[in-house]
Amino acid sequence: MIVSVTMNPSVDISYHLDEFILNEVNRVAHVSKTAGGKGLNVARVIHLLDVPVTATGILGGTLGTFIENQLDRDGIAHDFLKTNQESRNCIAILHEGKQTEILEAGPHFSTKEKNEFLTHFGKFLKAGNIITISGSLPRGFDASVYTEMIRLASEQQIPVLLDCSGKVLEQVLKAKKAMPDLIKPNIDELNQLLGKKLHAENLDGLKTALADPLFADIEWVVVSLGAKGAFVKHNDTYFQVKIPSVQVVNPVGSGDSVVAGLAAAMLQGKSVEDIMKTAMTTGVLNAMETQTGYVNKAKFDLIFQQVEVIEMK
Ligand code: ATP
């Protein structure tokens, strides 16, 4: 099965307001509350593809219970380490065509929770499993938590797909202690990592960038390029992956859906080409839906047939 890790899950609350007035009482009639966090999107999409998945990470309090109840409702298996600290709310206020976000920092953990989680994580390290790790870390945890998880998994030859950004990604890669099998930066995250200003159209530039020694020990580097598909390094081979033009409804969570597609296709033992095609298909399918981290499997074949993989010479 696939084990999808979310270290800092949240309850994502959306408040829809015609007008947002500061320093006044704003009453909200249209509210949505969902289990959030990038790894939970990954788990949901894998589940929608009918591939076995378990969601894990750390959660606690009534918001933790809310997240578990939502996963139960959606039929997604889960096994989180429980903490007595309350999980966080992330609030998006949608008003006048704008989005104002209020993101709680969430729980603050120490070495005690780090060790407890690594022990908990150990039970998923069984032959045949694939691990995905997505998103930011809770306060008190640093990149060494991810490095340690990758090290434990690689000792058992269990593939790890890592989708995080900024300092944490940089520190994991530069530590050179244990490398993930796959990373999936988008173009902005790649530019930030390398201190470059590459555009999605600059395929030669992307190829040169991915030849950086930083990526030498990573089997897959999948750079997602939004509507322009992806640029991929698989070992020493480079690919441009083109996607069809579709009616886009909500592309948020498309990156998570790409990770879901990659993991699902790997678990199913698909070819290198079909792993890339599956990942782009799930990214596109998510962009076609209102809900974040959701794909309509019935449209899978239609999109898959239109994805084109071109090897770069
Ligand atoms: P997010 O952070 O919202 O999850 P991301 O920035 O990590 O997304 P993107 O590069 O925007 O990821 O998109 C991932 C994939 O989703 C793309 O490679 C593509 O397959 C699909 N996708 C994204 N935007 C579009 C779009 N406008 N039209 C079609 N497909 C899209």
Coordinates of C-alpha atoms and ligand atoms in Angstrom, one line a residue:
M1 CA 0.0 0.0 0.0
I2 CA 0.9 3.7 -0.1
V3 CA 1.5 5.5 3.2
S4 CA 0.8 9.2 2.9
V5 CA 2.4 11.3 5.6
T6 CA 1.0 14.8 6.7
M7 CA 3.0 16.1 9.7
N8 CA 0.9 19.3 10.1
P9 CA -2.7 18.5 9.1
S10 CA -5.4 21.1 9.5
V11 CA -9.1 21.7 9.4
D12 CA -9.5 24.0 6.4
I13 CA -12.3 26.4 6.9
S14 CA -13.7 28.6 4.1
Y15 CA -15.9 31.6 4.9
H16 CA -17.7 33.0 1.9
L17 CA -18.6 36.7 2.4
D18 CA -20.0 39.3 0.0
E19 CA -18.1 41.9 1.8
F20 CA -15.4 41.6 4.5
I21 CA -15.5 44.6 6.9
L22 CA -12.6 45.1 9.2
N23 CA -13.4 46.0 12.8
E24 CA -17.1 44.9 12.4
V25 CA -19.0 41.8 13.1
N26 CA -19.0 39.7 9.9
R27 CA -21.7 37.0 9.9
V28 CA -21.1 34.0 7.6
A29 CA -23.9 31.8 6.2
H30 CA -21.8 29.8 3.7
V31 CA -19.1 27.8 5.6
S32 CA -17.2 24.7 4.5
K33 CA -14.9 22.7 6.9
T34 CA -12.7 20.0 5.4
A35 CA -9.7 17.9 6.5
G36 CA -6.7 19.7 5.0
G37 CA -3.0 19.3 4.5
K38 CA -1.2 18.3 1.4
G39 CA -0.7 14.6 2.4
L40 CA -4.4 14.3 3.0
N41 CA -5.1 15.5 -0.6
V42 CA -2.5 12.9 -1.7
A43 CA -4.3 10.1 0.3
R44 CA -7.7 11.2 -1.0
V45 CA -6.7 11.1 -4.7
I46 CA -4.9 7.7 -4.3
H47 CA -8.1 6.4 -2.7
L48 CA -10.2 7.7 -5.5
L49 CA -7.9 5.8 -7.9
D50 CA -8.9 2.6 -6.0
V51 CA -5.3 2.1 -4.9
P52 CA -4.7 1.1 -1.2
V53 CA -3.6 4.0 1.0
T54 CA -3.2 4.8 4.7
A55 CA -2.9 8.4 5.9
T56 CA -0.6 9.1 8.8
G57 CA 1.2 11.9 10.6
I58 CA 0.4 13.6 14.0
L59 CA -2.9 15.0 15.2
G60 CA -4.7 15.7 18.3
G61 CA -7.7 17.3 20.1
T62 CA -11.2 17.9 18.8
L63 CA -9.8 19.1 15.5
G64 CA -7.8 15.9 15.2
T65 CA -11.0 13.9 15.8
F66 CA -12.7 16.0 13.2
I67 CA -10.0 15.1 10.6
E68 CA -10.3 11.4 11.5
N69 CA -14.1 11.5 11.2
Q70 CA -13.8 13.1 7.7
L71 CA -11.3 10.4 6.6
D72 CA -13.7 7.7 7.9
R73 CA -16.6 9.3 6.0
D74 CA -14.5 9.3 2.8
G75 CA -13.5 5.6 3.5
I76 CA -9.8 6.5 3.7
A77 CA -7.8 4.4 6.1
H78 CA -5.7 6.3 8.7
D79 CA -3.3 5.7 11.5
F80 CA -2.0 8.9 13.1
L81 CA 0.2 9.3 16.2
K82 CA -2.1 11.1 18.7
T83 CA -0.9 14.1 20.7
N84 CA -2.7 16.0 23.5
Q85 CA -2.0 19.2 21.6
E86 CA -4.9 20.5 19.4
S87 CA -4.4 20.3 15.6
R88 CA -4.8 23.6 13.7
N89 CA -7.4 25.5 11.8
C90 CA -6.5 27.2 8.5
I91 CA -9.1 29.8 7.6
A92 CA -9.7 31.2 4.1
I93 CA -12.1 34.2 3.9
L94 CA -13.4 34.5 0.3
H95 CA -14.6 38.0 -0.2
E96 CA -15.0 40.4 -3.2
G97 CA -13.0 38.2 -5.4
K98 CA -10.2 38.1 -2.9
Q99 CA -8.9 35.5 -0.5
T100 CA -7.7 36.5 3.0
E101 CA -6.1 33.6 4.8
I102 CA -5.5 33.1 8.6
L103 CA -3.3 30.1 9.2
E104 CA -2.8 28.9 12.8
A105 CA 0.8 27.8 13.5
G106 CA -0.5 24.6 15.1
P107 CA 1.0 22.5 17.8
H108 CA 4.6 22.8 19.0
F109 CA 6.5 19.5 19.4
S110 CA 9.7 18.5 21.0
T111 CA 12.3 15.7 20.6
K112 CA 9.9 13.5 22.6
E113 CA 7.2 13.7 19.9
K114 CA 9.9 13.4 17.2
N115 CA 11.0 10.0 18.7
E116 CA 7.5 8.9 19.2
F117 CA 6.6 9.6 15.6
L118 CA 9.6 7.9 14.2
T119 CA 8.7 4.8 16.2
H120 CA 5.1 5.1 14.9
F121 CA 6.4 5.6 11.4
G122 CA 8.5 2.4 11.7
K123 CA 5.4 0.2 11.5
F124 CA 4.7 1.3 7.9
L125 CA 8.2 0.2 6.8
K126 CA 7.1 -3.1 5.2
A127 CA 8.2 -4.5 1.9
G128 CA 6.0 -3.4 -1.0
N129 CA 4.9 -0.2 0.6
I130 CA 5.6 3.3 -0.9
I131 CA 5.8 6.4 1.3
T132 CA 4.7 9.9 0.3
I133 CA 5.7 12.8 2.6
S134 CA 4.0 16.1 1.9
G135 CA 4.0 19.7 3.2
S136 CA 5.4 21.7 6.0
L137 CA 6.6 20.5 9.5
P138 CA 5.0 21.5 12.7
R139 CA 6.8 24.0 15.0
G140 CA 9.6 22.4 16.9
F141 CA 10.4 19.9 14.1
D142 CA 13.2 20.5 11.6
A143 CA 14.3 18.9 8.4
S144 CA 16.0 16.2 10.3
V145 CA 12.6 14.6 10.9
Y146 CA 12.2 14.1 7.2
T147 CA 15.8 13.0 6.7
E148 CA 15.4 10.4 9.5
M149 CA 12.2 9.1 8.0
I150 CA 13.9 8.8 4.6
R151 CA 16.9 7.0 6.1
L152 CA 14.6 4.5 8.0
A153 CA 12.7 3.8 4.8
S154 CA 15.7 3.5 2.6
E155 CA 17.2 1.0 5.0
Q156 CA 14.3 -1.3 4.1
Q157 CA 14.4 -0.3 0.4
I158 CA 11.1 1.4 0.6
P159 CA 10.7 4.3 -1.9
V160 CA 10.0 7.8 -0.5
L161 CA 8.4 10.5 -2.5
L162 CA 9.0 13.9 -0.9
D163 CA 6.9 17.0 -1.7
C164 CA 8.0 19.9 0.5
S165 CA 9.6 23.2 -0.3
G166 CA 11.8 26.1 0.9
K167 CA 14.4 25.6 3.6
V168 CA 13.2 22.1 4.6
L169 CA 13.6 20.7 1.1
E170 CA 17.0 22.5 0.7
Q171 CA 18.2 21.1 4.1
V172 CA 17.1 17.5 3.3
L173 CA 18.9 17.5 0.0
K174 CA 22.0 19.3 1.2
A175 CA 22.3 17.1 4.2
K176 CA 23.1 14.2 1.8
K177 CA 22.4 11.8 4.6
A178 CA 19.5 10.1 3.0
M179 CA 17.9 11.0 -0.3
P180 CA 14.3 10.6 -1.3
D181 CA 13.6 8.5 -4.4
L182 CA 11.5 11.4 -5.9
I183 CA 10.9 15.1 -5.4
K184 CA 8.2 17.1 -7.1
P185 CA 9.0 20.8 -6.9
N186 CA 6.9 23.2 -9.0
I187 CA 8.9 25.7 -11.1
D188 CA 8.9 28.4 -8.4
E189 CA 10.1 25.9 -5.8
L190 CA 12.9 24.7 -8.2
N191 CA 14.0 28.3 -8.8
Q192 CA 14.0 29.0 -5.1
L193 CA 16.1 25.9 -4.4
L194 CA 18.7 26.7 -7.1
G195 CA 18.5 30.5 -6.9
K196 CA 17.5 30.7 -10.6
K197 CA 14.7 32.4 -12.5
L198 CA 13.8 29.8 -15.1
H199 CA 10.6 29.8 -17.1
A200 CA 8.5 26.8 -17.9
E201 CA 9.3 27.2 -21.7
N202 CA 13.1 27.1 -21.1
L203 CA 13.6 23.4 -21.6
D204 CA 17.3 23.6 -22.1
G205 CA 17.6 25.7 -18.9
L206 CA 15.5 23.1 -17.0
K207 CA 17.7 20.3 -18.3
T208 CA 20.8 22.1 -17.2
A209 CA 19.2 22.9 -13.8
L210 CA 18.3 19.3 -13.1
A211 CA 21.8 18.2 -14.0
D212 CA 22.9 20.0 -10.8
P213 CA 24.8 17.7 -8.4
L214 CA 22.2 18.3 -5.8
F215 CA 19.9 15.9 -7.7
A216 CA 22.5 13.3 -8.6
D217 CA 21.3 10.7 -6.1
I218 CA 17.6 11.2 -6.6
E219 CA 16.0 8.8 -9.1
W220 CA 13.1 11.1 -10.1
V221 CA 12.9 14.9 -10.2
V222 CA 9.5 15.9 -11.4
V223 CA 9.2 19.6 -12.0
S224 CA 5.5 20.4 -12.4
L225 CA 4.8 23.3 -14.7
G226 CA 1.0 24.0 -14.1
A227 CA -0.8 24.2 -17.5
K228 CA 2.5 23.4 -19.3
G229 CA 2.7 19.9 -17.8
A230 CA 6.0 18.8 -16.4
F231 CA 9.8 18.5 -17.0
V232 CA 11.2 15.3 -15.6
K233 CA 14.6 13.9 -14.8
H234 CA 14.6 10.1 -14.4
N235 CA 18.1 9.0 -13.6
D236 CA 20.1 10.4 -16.5
T237 CA 17.2 10.8 -18.9
Y238 CA 15.2 14.0 -19.3
F239 CA 11.6 14.2 -20.5
Q240 CA 9.1 16.9 -21.4
V241 CA 5.6 15.9 -20.5
K242 CA 2.8 17.7 -22.4
I243 CA -0.8 17.8 -21.2
P244 CA -4.0 18.5 -23.0
S245 CA -5.7 21.9 -22.6
V246 CA -8.8 21.5 -20.5
Q247 CA -11.5 23.5 -18.8
V248 CA -9.8 24.5 -15.5
V249 CA -12.1 24.9 -12.5
N250 CA -9.7 24.8 -9.5
P251 CA -6.1 23.9 -9.9
V252 CA -5.3 24.1 -6.1
G253 CA -4.1 20.7 -5.0
S254 CA -3.0 19.6 -8.5
G255 CA 0.6 19.2 -7.3
D256 CA -0.7 16.9 -4.5
S257 CA -2.7 15.0 -7.2
V258 CA 0.5 14.6 -9.2
V259 CA 2.3 13.0 -6.2
A260 CA -0.8 10.7 -5.8
G261 CA -0.5 9.7 -9.4
L262 CA 3.2 9.0 -9.2
A263 CA 2.9 6.9 -6.1
A264 CA -0.2 5.0 -7.4
A265 CA 1.5 4.2 -10.8
M266 CA 4.7 3.1 -9.0
L267 CA 2.8 0.8 -6.7
Q268 CA 1.1 -0.7 -9.7
G269 CA 4.5 -1.3 -11.3
K270 CA 3.8 0.8 -14.4
S271 CA 6.6 1.7 -16.9
V272 CA 8.6 5.0 -16.5
E273 CA 6.5 6.5 -19.3
D274 CA 3.2 5.5 -17.8
I275 CA 4.3 6.7 -14.3
M276 CA 4.7 10.2 -15.8
K277 CA 1.5 10.0 -17.8
T278 CA -0.5 8.9 -14.8
A279 CA 0.9 11.7 -12.7
M280 CA 0.0 14.3 -15.3
T281 CA -3.4 12.8 -15.7
T282 CA -4.2 13.1 -12.0
G283 CA -2.9 16.6 -11.9
V284 CA -5.1 17.6 -14.9
L285 CA -8.1 15.8 -13.5
N286 CA -7.8 17.7 -10.2
A287 CA -7.7 21.0 -12.0
M288 CA -11.0 20.1 -13.7
E289 CA -12.8 19.8 -10.3
T290 CA -14.1 22.3 -7.7
Q291 CA -12.9 20.3 -4.7
T292 CA -9.2 20.5 -3.8
G293 CA -7.5 17.1 -4.0
Y294 CA -10.2 15.4 -6.0
V295 CA -10.2 13.5 -9.3
N296 CA -13.0 11.9 -11.3
K297 CA -11.6 8.5 -12.2
A298 CA -14.2 8.1 -15.0
K299 CA -12.3 10.7 -17.0
F300 CA -8.9 9.1 -16.4
D301 CA -8.5 7.2 -19.7
L302 CA -9.6 10.2 -21.8
I303 CA -6.9 12.5 -20.3
F304 CA -4.2 9.8 -20.1
Q305 CA -4.4 9.2 -23.9
Q306 CA -3.7 12.8 -24.6
V307 CA -0.6 13.1 -22.4
E308 CA 2.6 13.1 -24.4
V309 CA 6.0 12.1 -23.1
I310 CA 9.0 13.5 -25.2
E311 CA 12.5 12.4 -24.4
M312 CA 15.0 15.2 -24.5
K313 CA 18.2 14.6 -26.5
Ligands
ATP1 P1 -0.5 23.0 -5.8 O1 0.6 23.6 -4.9 O2 -1.7 23.8 -6.0 O3 -0.9 21.6 -5.4 P2 1.7 22.8 -7.7 O4 2.1 24.3 -7.9 O5 2.5 22.0 -6.8 O6 0.2 22.8 -7.2 P3 1.3 22.7 -10.6 O7 2.6 22.7 -11.3 O8 0.5 24.0 -10.6 O9 1.6 22.1 -9.1 O10 0.4 21.6 -11.2 C1 0.6 20.3 -11.1 C2 0.0 19.6 -12.3 O11 -1.4 19.7 -12.3 C3 0.5 20.0 -13.6 O12 1.8 19.4 -13.9 C4 -0.6 19.6 -14.5 O13 -0.6 18.2 -14.8 C5 -1.9 19.9 -13.6 N1 -2.3 21.3 -13.8 C6 -2.1 22.4 -13.0 N2 -2.6 23.5 -13.5 C7 -3.3 23.1 -14.7 C8 -4.0 23.8 -15.6 N3 -4.2 25.1 -15.5 N4 -4.5 23.1 -16.7 C9 -4.3 21.8 -16.8 N5 -3.6 21.1 -15.9 C10 -3.1 21.7 -14.8

